[in-house]
Coordinates of C-alpha atoms (C1' of nucleotides) in Angstrom, one line a residue:
Chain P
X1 CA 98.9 -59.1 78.3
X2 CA 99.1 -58.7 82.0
X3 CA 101.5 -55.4 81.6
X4 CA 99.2 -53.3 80.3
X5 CA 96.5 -53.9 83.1
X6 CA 99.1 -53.4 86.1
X7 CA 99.7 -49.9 85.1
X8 CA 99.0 -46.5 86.3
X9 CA 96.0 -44.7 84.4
X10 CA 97.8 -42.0 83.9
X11 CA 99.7 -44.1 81.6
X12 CA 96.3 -45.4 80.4
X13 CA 95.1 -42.4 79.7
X14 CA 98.2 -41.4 77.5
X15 CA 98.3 -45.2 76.1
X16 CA 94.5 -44.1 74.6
X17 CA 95.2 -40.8 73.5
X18 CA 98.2 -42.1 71.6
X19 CA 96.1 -44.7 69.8
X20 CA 93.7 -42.2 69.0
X21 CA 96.5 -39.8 67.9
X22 CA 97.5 -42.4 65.3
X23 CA 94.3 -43.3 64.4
X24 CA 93.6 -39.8 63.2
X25 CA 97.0 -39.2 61.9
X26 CA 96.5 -42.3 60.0
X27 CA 93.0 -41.3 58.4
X28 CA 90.9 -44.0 60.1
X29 CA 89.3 -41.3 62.6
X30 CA 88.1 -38.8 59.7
X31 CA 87.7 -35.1 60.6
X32 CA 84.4 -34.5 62.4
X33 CA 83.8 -38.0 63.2
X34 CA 82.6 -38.4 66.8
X35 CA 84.4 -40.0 69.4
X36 CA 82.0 -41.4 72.2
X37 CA 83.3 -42.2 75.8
X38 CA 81.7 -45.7 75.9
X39 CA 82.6 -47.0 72.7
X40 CA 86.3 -46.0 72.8
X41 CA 86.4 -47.2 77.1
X42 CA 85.0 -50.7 75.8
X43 CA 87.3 -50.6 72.3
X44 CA 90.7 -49.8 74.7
X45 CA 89.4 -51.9 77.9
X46 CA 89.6 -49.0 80.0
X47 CA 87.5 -47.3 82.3
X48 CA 85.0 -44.5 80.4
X49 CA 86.5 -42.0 83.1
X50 CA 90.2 -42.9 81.7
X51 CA 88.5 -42.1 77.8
X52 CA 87.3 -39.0 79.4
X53 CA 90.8 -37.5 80.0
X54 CA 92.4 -38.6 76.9
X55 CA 89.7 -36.9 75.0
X56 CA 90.5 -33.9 77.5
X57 CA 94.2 -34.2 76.0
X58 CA 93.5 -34.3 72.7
X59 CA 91.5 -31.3 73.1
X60 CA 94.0 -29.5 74.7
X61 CA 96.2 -30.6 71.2
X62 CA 93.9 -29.5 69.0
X63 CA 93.3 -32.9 67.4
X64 CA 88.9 -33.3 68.6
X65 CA 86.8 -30.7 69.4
X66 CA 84.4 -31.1 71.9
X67 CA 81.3 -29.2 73.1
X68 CA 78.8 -29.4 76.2
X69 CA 76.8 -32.5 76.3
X70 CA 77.2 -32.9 73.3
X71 CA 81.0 -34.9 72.8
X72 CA 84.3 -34.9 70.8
X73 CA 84.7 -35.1 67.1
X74 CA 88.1 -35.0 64.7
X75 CA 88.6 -31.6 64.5
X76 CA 88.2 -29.8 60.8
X77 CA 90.9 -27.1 60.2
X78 CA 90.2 -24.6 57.6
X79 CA 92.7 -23.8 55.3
X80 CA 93.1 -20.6 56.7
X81 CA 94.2 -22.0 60.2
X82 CA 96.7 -24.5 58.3
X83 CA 98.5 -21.9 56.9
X84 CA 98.6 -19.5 59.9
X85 CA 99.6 -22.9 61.8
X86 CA 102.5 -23.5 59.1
X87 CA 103.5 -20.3 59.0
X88 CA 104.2 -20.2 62.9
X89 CA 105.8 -23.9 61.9
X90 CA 108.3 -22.8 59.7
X91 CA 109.1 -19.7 62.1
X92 CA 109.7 -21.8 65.2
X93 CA 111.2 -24.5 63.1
X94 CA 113.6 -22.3 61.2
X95 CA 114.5 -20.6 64.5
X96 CA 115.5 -23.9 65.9
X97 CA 117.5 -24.8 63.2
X98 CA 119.2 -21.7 63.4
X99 CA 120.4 -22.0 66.9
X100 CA 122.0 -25.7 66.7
X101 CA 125.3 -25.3 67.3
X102 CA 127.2 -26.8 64.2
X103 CA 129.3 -29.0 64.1
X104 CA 126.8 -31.2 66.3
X105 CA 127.8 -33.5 68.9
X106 CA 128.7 -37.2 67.3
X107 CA 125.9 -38.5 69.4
X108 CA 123.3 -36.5 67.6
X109 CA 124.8 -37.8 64.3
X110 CA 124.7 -40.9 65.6
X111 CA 120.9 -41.0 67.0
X112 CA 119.6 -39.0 64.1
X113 CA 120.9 -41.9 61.8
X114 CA 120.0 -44.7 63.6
X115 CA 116.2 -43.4 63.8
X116 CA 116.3 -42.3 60.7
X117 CA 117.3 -46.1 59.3
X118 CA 114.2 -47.2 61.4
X119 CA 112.1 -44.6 59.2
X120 CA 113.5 -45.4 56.2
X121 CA 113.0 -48.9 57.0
X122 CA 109.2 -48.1 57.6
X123 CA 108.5 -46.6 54.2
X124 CA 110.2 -49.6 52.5
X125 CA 107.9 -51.9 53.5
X126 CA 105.2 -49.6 53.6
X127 CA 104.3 -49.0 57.4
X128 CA 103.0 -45.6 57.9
X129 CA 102.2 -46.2 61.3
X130 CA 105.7 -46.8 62.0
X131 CA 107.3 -44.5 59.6
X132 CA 104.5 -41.9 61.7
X133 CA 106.4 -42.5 65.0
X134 CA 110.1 -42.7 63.4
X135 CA 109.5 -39.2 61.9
X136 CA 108.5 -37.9 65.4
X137 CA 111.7 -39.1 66.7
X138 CA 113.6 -37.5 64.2
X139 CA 112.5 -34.5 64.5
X140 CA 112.4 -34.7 68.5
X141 CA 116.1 -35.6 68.0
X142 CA 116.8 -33.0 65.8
X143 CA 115.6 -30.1 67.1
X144 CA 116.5 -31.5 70.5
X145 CA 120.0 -30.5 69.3
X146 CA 118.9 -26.8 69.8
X147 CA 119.7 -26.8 73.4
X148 CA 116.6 -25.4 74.3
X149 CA 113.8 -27.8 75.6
X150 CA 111.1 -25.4 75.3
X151 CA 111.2 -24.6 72.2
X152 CA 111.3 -27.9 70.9
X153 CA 108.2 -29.1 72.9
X154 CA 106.4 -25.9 71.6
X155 CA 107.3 -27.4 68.2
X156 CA 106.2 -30.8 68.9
X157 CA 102.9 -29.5 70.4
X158 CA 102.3 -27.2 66.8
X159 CA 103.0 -30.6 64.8
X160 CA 100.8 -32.4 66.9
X161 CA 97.8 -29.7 66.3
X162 CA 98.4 -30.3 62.5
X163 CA 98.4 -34.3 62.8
X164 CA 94.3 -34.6 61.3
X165 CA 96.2 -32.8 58.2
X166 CA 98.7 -35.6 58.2
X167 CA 95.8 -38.3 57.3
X168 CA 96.4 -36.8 53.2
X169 CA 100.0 -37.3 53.4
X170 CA 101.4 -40.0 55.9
X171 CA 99.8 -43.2 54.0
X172 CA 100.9 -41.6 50.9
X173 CA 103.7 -43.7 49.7
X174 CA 105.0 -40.7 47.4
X175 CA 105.3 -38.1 50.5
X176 CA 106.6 -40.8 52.9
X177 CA 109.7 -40.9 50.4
X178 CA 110.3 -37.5 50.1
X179 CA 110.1 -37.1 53.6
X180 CA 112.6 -39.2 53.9
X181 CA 114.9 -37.9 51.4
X182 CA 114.5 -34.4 53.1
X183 CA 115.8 -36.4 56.7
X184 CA 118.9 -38.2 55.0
X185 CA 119.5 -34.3 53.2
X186 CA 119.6 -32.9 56.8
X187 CA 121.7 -35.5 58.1
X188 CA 124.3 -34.5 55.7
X189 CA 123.7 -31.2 56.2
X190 CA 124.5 -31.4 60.1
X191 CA 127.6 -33.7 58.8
X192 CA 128.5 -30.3 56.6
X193 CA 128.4 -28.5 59.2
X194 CA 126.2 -26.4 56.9
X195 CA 123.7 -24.3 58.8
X196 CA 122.1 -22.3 55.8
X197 CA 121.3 -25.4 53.6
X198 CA 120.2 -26.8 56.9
X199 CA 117.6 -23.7 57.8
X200 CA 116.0 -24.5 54.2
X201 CA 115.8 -27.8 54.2
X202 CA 113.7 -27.5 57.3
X203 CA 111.5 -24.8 56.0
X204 CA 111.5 -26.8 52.5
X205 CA 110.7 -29.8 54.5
X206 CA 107.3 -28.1 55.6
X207 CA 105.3 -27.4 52.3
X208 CA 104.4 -30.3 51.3
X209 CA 102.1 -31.7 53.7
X210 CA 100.2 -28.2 53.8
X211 CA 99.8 -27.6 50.4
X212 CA 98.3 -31.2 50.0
X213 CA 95.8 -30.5 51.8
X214 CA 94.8 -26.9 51.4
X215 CA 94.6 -28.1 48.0
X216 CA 92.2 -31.2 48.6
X217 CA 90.4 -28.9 51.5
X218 CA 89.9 -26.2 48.6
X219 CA 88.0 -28.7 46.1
X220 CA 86.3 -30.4 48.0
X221 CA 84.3 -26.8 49.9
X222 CA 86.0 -24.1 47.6
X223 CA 88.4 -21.2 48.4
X224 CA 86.8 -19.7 51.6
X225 CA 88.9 -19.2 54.6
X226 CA 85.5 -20.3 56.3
X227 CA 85.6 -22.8 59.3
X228 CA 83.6 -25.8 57.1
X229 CA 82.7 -27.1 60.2
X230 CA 81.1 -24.5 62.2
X231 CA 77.3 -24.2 61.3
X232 CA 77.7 -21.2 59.4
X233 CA 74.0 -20.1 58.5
X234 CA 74.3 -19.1 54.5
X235 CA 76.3 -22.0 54.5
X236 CA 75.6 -25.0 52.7
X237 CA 76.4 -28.2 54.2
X238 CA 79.6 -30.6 52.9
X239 CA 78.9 -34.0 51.8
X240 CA 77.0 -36.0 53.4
X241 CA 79.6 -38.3 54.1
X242 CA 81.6 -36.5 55.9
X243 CA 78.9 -34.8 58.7
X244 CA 78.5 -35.0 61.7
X245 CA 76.5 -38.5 62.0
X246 CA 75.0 -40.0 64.9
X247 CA 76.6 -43.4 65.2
X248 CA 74.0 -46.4 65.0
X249 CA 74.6 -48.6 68.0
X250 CA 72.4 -51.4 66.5
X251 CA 73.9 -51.3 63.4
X252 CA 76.8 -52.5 65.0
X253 CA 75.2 -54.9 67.6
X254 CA 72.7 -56.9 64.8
X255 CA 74.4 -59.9 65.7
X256 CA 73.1 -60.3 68.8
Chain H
X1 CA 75.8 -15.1 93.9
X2 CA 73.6 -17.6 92.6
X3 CA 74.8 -17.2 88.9
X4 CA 77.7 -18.8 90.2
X5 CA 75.6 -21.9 90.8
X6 CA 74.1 -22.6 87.8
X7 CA 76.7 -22.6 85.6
X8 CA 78.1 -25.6 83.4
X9 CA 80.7 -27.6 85.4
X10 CA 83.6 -26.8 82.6
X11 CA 83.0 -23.1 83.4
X12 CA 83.7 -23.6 87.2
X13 CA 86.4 -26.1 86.6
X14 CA 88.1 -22.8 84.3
X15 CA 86.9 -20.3 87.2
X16 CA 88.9 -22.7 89.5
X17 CA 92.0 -22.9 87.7
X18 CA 91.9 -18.9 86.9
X19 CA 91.4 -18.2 90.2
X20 CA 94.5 -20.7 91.5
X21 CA 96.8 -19.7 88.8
X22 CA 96.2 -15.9 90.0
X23 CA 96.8 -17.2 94.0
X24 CA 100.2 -18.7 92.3
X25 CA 101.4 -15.5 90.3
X26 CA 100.3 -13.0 93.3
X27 CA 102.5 -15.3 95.2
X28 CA 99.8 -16.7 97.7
X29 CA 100.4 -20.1 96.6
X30 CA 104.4 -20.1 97.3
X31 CA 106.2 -22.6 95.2
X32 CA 106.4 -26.4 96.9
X33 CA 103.0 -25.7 98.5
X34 CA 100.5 -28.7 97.8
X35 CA 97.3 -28.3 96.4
X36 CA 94.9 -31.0 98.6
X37 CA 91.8 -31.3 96.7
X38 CA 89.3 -31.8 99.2
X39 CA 90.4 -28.2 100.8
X40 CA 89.8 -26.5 97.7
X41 CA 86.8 -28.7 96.8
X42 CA 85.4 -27.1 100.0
X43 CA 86.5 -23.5 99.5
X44 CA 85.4 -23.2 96.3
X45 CA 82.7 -24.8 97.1
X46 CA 82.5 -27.0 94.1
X47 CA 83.1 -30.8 93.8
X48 CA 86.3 -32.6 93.9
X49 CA 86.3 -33.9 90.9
X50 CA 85.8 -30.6 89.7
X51 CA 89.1 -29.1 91.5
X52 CA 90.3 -32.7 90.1
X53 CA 89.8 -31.4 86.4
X54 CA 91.0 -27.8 87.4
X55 CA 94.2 -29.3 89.0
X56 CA 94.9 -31.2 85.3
X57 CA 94.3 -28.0 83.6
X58 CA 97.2 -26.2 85.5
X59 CA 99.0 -29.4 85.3
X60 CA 99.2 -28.9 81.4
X61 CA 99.5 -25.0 81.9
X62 CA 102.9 -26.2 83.7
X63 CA 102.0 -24.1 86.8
X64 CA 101.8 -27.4 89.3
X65 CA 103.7 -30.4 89.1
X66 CA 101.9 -33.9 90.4
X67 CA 102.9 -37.4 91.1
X68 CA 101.1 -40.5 91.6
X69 CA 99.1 -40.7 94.7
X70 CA 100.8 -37.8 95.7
X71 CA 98.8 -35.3 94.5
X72 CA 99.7 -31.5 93.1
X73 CA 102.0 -28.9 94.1
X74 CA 103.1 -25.4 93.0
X75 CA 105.8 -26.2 90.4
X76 CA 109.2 -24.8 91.1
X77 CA 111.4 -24.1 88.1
X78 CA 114.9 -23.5 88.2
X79 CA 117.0 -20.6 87.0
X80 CA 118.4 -22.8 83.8
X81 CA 114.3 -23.7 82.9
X82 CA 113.4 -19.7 83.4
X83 CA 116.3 -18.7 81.3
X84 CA 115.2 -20.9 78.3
X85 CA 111.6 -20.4 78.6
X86 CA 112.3 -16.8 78.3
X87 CA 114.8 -17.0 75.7
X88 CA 111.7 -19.1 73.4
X89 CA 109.4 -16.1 74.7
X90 CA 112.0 -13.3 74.1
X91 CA 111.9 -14.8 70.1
X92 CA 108.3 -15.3 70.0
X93 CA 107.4 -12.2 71.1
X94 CA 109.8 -10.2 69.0
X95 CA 108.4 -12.5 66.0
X96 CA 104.9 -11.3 66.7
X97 CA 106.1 -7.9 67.1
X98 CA 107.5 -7.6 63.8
X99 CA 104.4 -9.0 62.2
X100 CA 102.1 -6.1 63.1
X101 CA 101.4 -4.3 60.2
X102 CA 101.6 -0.8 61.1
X103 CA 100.2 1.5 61.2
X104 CA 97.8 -0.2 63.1
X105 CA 93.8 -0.3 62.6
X106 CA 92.5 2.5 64.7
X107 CA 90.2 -0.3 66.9
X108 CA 93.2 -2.2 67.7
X109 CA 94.9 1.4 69.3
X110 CA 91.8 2.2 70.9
X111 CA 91.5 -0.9 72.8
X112 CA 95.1 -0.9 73.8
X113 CA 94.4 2.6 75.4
X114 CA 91.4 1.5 77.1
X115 CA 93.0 -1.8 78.5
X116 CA 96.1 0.1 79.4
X117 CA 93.6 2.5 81.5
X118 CA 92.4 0.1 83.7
X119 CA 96.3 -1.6 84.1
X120 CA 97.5 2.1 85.1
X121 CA 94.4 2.7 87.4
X122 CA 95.3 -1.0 88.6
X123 CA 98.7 -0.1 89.5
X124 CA 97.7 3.6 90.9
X125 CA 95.7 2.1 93.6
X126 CA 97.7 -1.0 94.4
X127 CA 95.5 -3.3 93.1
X128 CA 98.1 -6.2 91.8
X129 CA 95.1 -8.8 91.5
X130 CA 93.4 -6.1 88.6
X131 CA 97.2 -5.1 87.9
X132 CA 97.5 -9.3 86.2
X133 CA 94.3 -9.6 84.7
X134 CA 94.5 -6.5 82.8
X135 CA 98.5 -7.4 81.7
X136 CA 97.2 -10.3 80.3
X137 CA 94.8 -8.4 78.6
X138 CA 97.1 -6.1 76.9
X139 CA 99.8 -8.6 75.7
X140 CA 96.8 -10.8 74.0
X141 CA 95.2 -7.5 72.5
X142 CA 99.1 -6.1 71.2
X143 CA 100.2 -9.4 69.9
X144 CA 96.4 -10.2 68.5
X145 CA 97.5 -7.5 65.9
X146 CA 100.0 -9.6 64.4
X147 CA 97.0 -11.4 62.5
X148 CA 98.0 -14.5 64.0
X149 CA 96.2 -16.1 66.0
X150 CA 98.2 -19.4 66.5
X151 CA 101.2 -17.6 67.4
X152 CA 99.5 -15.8 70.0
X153 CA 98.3 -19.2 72.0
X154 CA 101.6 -19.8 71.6
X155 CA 102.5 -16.8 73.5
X156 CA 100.0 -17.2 75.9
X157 CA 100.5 -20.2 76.8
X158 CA 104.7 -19.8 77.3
X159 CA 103.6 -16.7 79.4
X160 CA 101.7 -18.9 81.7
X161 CA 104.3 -21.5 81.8
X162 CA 105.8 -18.4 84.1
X163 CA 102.9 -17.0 86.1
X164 CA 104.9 -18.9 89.3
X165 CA 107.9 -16.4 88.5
X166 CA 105.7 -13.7 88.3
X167 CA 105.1 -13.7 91.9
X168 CA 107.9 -12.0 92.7
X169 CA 107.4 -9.2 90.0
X170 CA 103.6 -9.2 90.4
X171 CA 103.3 -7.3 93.7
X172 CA 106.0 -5.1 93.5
X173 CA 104.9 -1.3 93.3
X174 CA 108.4 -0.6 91.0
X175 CA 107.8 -3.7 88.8
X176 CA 104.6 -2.8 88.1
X177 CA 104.9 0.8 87.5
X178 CA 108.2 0.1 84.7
X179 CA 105.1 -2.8 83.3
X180 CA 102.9 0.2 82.9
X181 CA 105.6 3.0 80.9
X182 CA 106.3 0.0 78.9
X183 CA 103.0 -0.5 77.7
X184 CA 102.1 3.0 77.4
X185 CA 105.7 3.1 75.1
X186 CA 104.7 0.3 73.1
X187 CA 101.4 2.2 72.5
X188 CA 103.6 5.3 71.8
X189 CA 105.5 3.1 68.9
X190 CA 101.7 1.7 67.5
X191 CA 100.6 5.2 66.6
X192 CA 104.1 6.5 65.3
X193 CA 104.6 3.1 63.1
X194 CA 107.9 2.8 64.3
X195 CA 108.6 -1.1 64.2
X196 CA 112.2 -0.8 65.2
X197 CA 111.0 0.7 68.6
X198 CA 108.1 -1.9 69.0
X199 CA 110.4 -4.7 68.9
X200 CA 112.7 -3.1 70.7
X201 CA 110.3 -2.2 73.7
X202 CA 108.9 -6.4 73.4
X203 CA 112.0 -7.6 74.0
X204 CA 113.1 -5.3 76.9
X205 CA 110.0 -5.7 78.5
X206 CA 110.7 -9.2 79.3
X207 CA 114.0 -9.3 81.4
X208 CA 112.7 -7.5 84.0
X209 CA 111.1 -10.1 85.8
X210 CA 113.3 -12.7 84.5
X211 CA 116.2 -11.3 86.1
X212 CA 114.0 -10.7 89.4
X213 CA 113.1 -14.1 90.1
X214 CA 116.9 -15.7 88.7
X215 CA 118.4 -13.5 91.1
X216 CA 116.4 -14.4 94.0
X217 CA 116.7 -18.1 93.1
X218 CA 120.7 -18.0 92.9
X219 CA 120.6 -16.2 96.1
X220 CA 118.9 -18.8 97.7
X221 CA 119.9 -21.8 96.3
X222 CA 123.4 -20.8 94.9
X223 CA 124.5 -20.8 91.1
X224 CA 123.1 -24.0 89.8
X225 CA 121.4 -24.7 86.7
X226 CA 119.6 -27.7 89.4
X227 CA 116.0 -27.8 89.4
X228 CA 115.9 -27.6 93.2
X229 CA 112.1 -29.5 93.6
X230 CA 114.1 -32.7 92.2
X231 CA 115.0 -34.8 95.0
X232 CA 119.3 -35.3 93.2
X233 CA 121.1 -37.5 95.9
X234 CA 123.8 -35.2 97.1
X235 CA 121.8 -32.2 97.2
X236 CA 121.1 -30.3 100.5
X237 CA 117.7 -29.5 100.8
X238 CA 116.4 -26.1 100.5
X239 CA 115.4 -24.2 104.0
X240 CA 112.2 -26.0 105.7
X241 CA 109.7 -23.3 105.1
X242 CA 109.6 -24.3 101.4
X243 CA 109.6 -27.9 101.4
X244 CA 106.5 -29.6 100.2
X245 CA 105.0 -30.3 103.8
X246 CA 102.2 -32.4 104.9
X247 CA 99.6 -29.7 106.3
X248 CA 97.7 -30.8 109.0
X249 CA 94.2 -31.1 108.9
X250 CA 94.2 -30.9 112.5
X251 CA 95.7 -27.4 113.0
X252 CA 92.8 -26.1 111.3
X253 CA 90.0 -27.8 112.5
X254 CA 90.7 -27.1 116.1
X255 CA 88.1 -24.8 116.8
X256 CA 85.5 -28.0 116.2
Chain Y
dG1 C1' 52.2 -34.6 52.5
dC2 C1' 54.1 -31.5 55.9
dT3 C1' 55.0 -29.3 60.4
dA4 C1' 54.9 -29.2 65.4
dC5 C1' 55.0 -31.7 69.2
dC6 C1' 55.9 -35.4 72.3
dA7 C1' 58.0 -39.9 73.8
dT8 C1' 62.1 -42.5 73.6
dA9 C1' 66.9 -43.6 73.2
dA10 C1' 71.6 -42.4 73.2
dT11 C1' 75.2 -39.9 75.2
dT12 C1' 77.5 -37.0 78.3
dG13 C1' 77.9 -35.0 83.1
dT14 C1' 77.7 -35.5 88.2
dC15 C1' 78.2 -37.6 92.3
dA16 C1' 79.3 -40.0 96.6
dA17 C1' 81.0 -44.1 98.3
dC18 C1' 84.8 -47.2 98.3
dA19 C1' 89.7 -48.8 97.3
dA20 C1' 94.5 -48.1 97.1
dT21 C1' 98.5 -45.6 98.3
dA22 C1' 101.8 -43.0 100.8
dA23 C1' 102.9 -40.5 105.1
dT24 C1' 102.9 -40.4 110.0
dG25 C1' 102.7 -41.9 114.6
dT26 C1' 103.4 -45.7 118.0
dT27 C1' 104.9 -49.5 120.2
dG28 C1' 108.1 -53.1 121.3
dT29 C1' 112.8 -54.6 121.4
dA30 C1' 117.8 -54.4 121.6
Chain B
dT1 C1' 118.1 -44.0 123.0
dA2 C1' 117.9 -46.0 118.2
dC3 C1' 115.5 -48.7 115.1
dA4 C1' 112.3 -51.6 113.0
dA5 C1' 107.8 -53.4 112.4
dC6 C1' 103.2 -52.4 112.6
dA7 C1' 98.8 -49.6 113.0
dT8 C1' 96.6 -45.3 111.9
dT9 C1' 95.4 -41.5 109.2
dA10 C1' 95.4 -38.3 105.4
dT11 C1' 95.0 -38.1 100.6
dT12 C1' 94.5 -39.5 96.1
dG13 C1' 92.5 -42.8 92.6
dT14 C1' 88.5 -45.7 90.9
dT15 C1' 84.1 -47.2 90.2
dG16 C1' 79.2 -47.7 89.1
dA17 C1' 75.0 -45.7 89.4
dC18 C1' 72.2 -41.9 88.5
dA19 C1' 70.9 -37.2 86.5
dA20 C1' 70.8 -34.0 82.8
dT21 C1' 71.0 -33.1 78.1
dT22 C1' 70.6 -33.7 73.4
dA23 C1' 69.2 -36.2 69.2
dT24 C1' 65.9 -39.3 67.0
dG25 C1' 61.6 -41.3 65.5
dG26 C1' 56.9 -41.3 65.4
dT27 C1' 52.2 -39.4 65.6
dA28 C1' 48.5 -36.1 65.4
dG29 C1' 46.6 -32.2 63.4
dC30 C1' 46.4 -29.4 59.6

DNA sequence: GCTACCATAATTGTCAACAATAATGTTGTA
DNA sequence: TACAACATTATTGTTGACAATTATGGTAGC
C-alpha cells in the first residue's frame, strides 16, 4: 500500500498507537508486557522516533507505563483503581445520559442504529476487533447526543484508561452479546423517549466488564487493593508468567 | 544552578511545559501567539527536541493548538467551548465536593490552611506567579479529599484545559482576592461539616472567571458561539495585534 | 555451591545535521 | 500599479549515529 507511506506521521503515530490500543484491548499485549521502540518501529514500518510518540500517547491514556531508561509495559490496574475508575464511569456516564435532550433528533436514531447493526453484525460472526471499534462508535454517538463535547471526550478518555481491563471481556462471546442487548435496549429507550430507563441502562451497562475482572484480578493475587505491579517489598511476586520478562532477541532471530 | 543541568530530560521537558503553561495563564503568552521552538530551545536553554516534547505535552493539555509544518500556537477557545468546559467542570467539581466525607481528617484541614497561607500571602503582595501555583495546590488538596483519585485528574486536567482563560482572572488584584475568601469559605464549611455550603461555595467559585473572559470575548468578537482562531470563509478577521504573526527573527537579532 | 563483581549485550535517550514545507520578498511583465 | 512566477528564508519534520543506562551472563574468590 502506497497510502499508508505518503502520510503525515502524525497520522503514523496515531495509526501505531491505535494498533497497539487494540492489541491490548484484544489481550494479545498482556498487562506488564514490554513494549520496545525498535521491535514495534520494525513490526509497523515506521520510524523508532514515530514508536516513541505513540508510546508517549498511550501513556498519557493510561494504557503502558513507562519509566526512565528503562521502557513501556501494559499497564496492571489494581482492583482498587478499576473501581474508583468505574465509579467516576458511571458518574460521568449517568450525567451524560441525564442531559440528552429526549426526544432525540431522528439523525441520532438513525446513526445509533446503523452502527449498532455494524456491531451486532461483529458479534455474529465473532469479530471482536470489529465489534471493539463498533461499540466505540456507539457510545461516541450516544453520548455525543449530550450536546456537550467535553464531556463526552472526558468519557472517551476514562474508557480508554480501562481498555487493558477489556482484554477479559471483549473476546468473550457471552459479554459481547450482552453488550449488545444493552445497545439495542438504549436505542429503544431513546425511541421512548424514556430518560430514567435510559440513565440505568447506562449505569447497568457498566458492571459487567468491571466485575469480570476484579473478580479474575482477585484470584489470581488475592483481595488486596495493592498495586500487583509495583515492587512492593513484603510482596511476593505473581506468576512467573506474567512478569516483567526481558524479551530474547535471539529467540526470535534463530533462523538466521 | 547547576542542579538544573543534570537532571533527566523528561524532567526539563515537564519544567518546560510548567513554566509555558504559567507564561499562558499570567497572560504573557497572549492567545494566537506562536510558539517557535528554536526560540525557546535557546531560552530555556535546553534542546529542541526537548521544547519539541514540551510543546506535545501542552498540545494534549489543550493549552496550544498546532498544524503541520506550521508549528504551535497559544490556543484560542471560543465563548461556546468555555461555556461547555465549564459546565463539565461546574458538575465535576460539585460531584467531588459531595463526596468528601466530612468531617474531614484533621491532616487534610491542616494542609488546606497551610496552602491557603501562602495563596493569601501570594495575593497580599501581588505576586500572581505564587498566586497560580498555590491555587492549583489547593483545588488538588480540597478535591484529593474526596478519596478519588481519578476524579481528581479529571479535574485537573479540565482545569488546565482553561489556564489560557485564566489570564484574564489571573492578574487581577479583585479576582484574586474573591479566589482567596472563597477558599478560606470552603475551609470554613470543611471544619463545620456543612456539605450543603461546600458545594455551594465549588460551584460559585467557578463563574467568576468564566464570565470574565466570555465577556471580554463577546466584546471583542461579538455574540458568536464561532471559534474565532478558525479561518470560516465569511468571517472578518479579528484586529491585527492578535493574529498569529510571523515574528521576525530579524527584529531581534539587530544588535549582532 | 554461593555471592560479589566485572564484562557484555540490549535498550532507551540525546543530538546535530539534513530534508521538507510554508511564508515572505522580489523581479519581470502587462 | 497589479499580478504572477520565481527565489529566498524561516521554521518544522526526519533521520541515523552515538551516548547513557540498565539488565544479563559469566567468572573468580570464598
Amino acid at each position: 500500500m502506497d497510502s499508508v507511506e505518503r502520510q503525515a506521521s502524525t497520522a503514523r503515530v496515531k495509526q501505531v498507537a491505535n494498533a497497539l490500543e487494540e492489541e491490548i484491548v484484544l489481550g494479545w499485549l498482556q498487562p506488564r508486557q514490554r513494549l520496545i521502540e525498535e521491535d514495534l518501529s520494525s513490526r509497523f514500518d515506521v520510524k523508532r522516533h514515530v514508536v516513541r510518540e505513540a508510546i508517549a500517547e498511550l501513556e498519557r491514556m493510561g494504557l503502558v507505563e513507562r519509566v526512565q531508561n528503562k521502557g513501556a509495559a501494559v499497564r496492571m490496574l489494581s482492583s482498587t483503581e478499576v473501581r474508583q475508575i468505574y465509579s467516576v464511569r458511571e458518574a460521568l456516564e449517568t450525567l451524560a445520559a441525564q442531559q440528552i435532550l429526549l426526544p432525540p433528533r431522528p439523525e441520532t436514531i438513525a446513526t445509533l442504529i446503523e452502527i449498532q447493526e455494524q456491531h451486532a453484525a461483529a458479534v455474529e460472526r465473532g469479530d471482536p476487533r470489529a465489534a471493539f471499534r463498533e461499540n466505540i462508535a456507539f457510545h461516541n454517538a450516544l453520548f455525543g447526543a449530550c450536546g456537550n463535547p467535553h464531556l463526552v471526550e472526558i468519557i472517551r478518555n476514562l474508557a480508554q484508561k480501562v481498555h487493558g481491563v477489556r482484554s477479559y471481556t471483549a473476546a468473550s462471546p457471552v459479554h459481547l452479546a450482552r453488550a449488545r442487548d444493552d445497545h439495542w435496549a438504549m436505542i429503544e429507550a431513546l425511541k421512548a423517549s424514556d430518560q430514567e430507563k435510559l440513565v440505568q441502562l447506562c449505569r447497568d451497562h457498566l458492571s459487567p466488564s468491571r466485575d469480570t475482572y476484579i473478580a479474575s484480578l482477585e484470584q489470581r493475587f488475592g483481595r488486596t487493593g495493592q498495586h500487583p505491579s509495583k515492587e512492593s517489598p513484603a510482596q511476593p511476586e505473581p506468576p512467573g508468567e506474567n512478569r516483567l520478562e526481558r524479551r530474547s532477541r535471539l529467540a526470535e532471530s534463530s533462523v538466521t
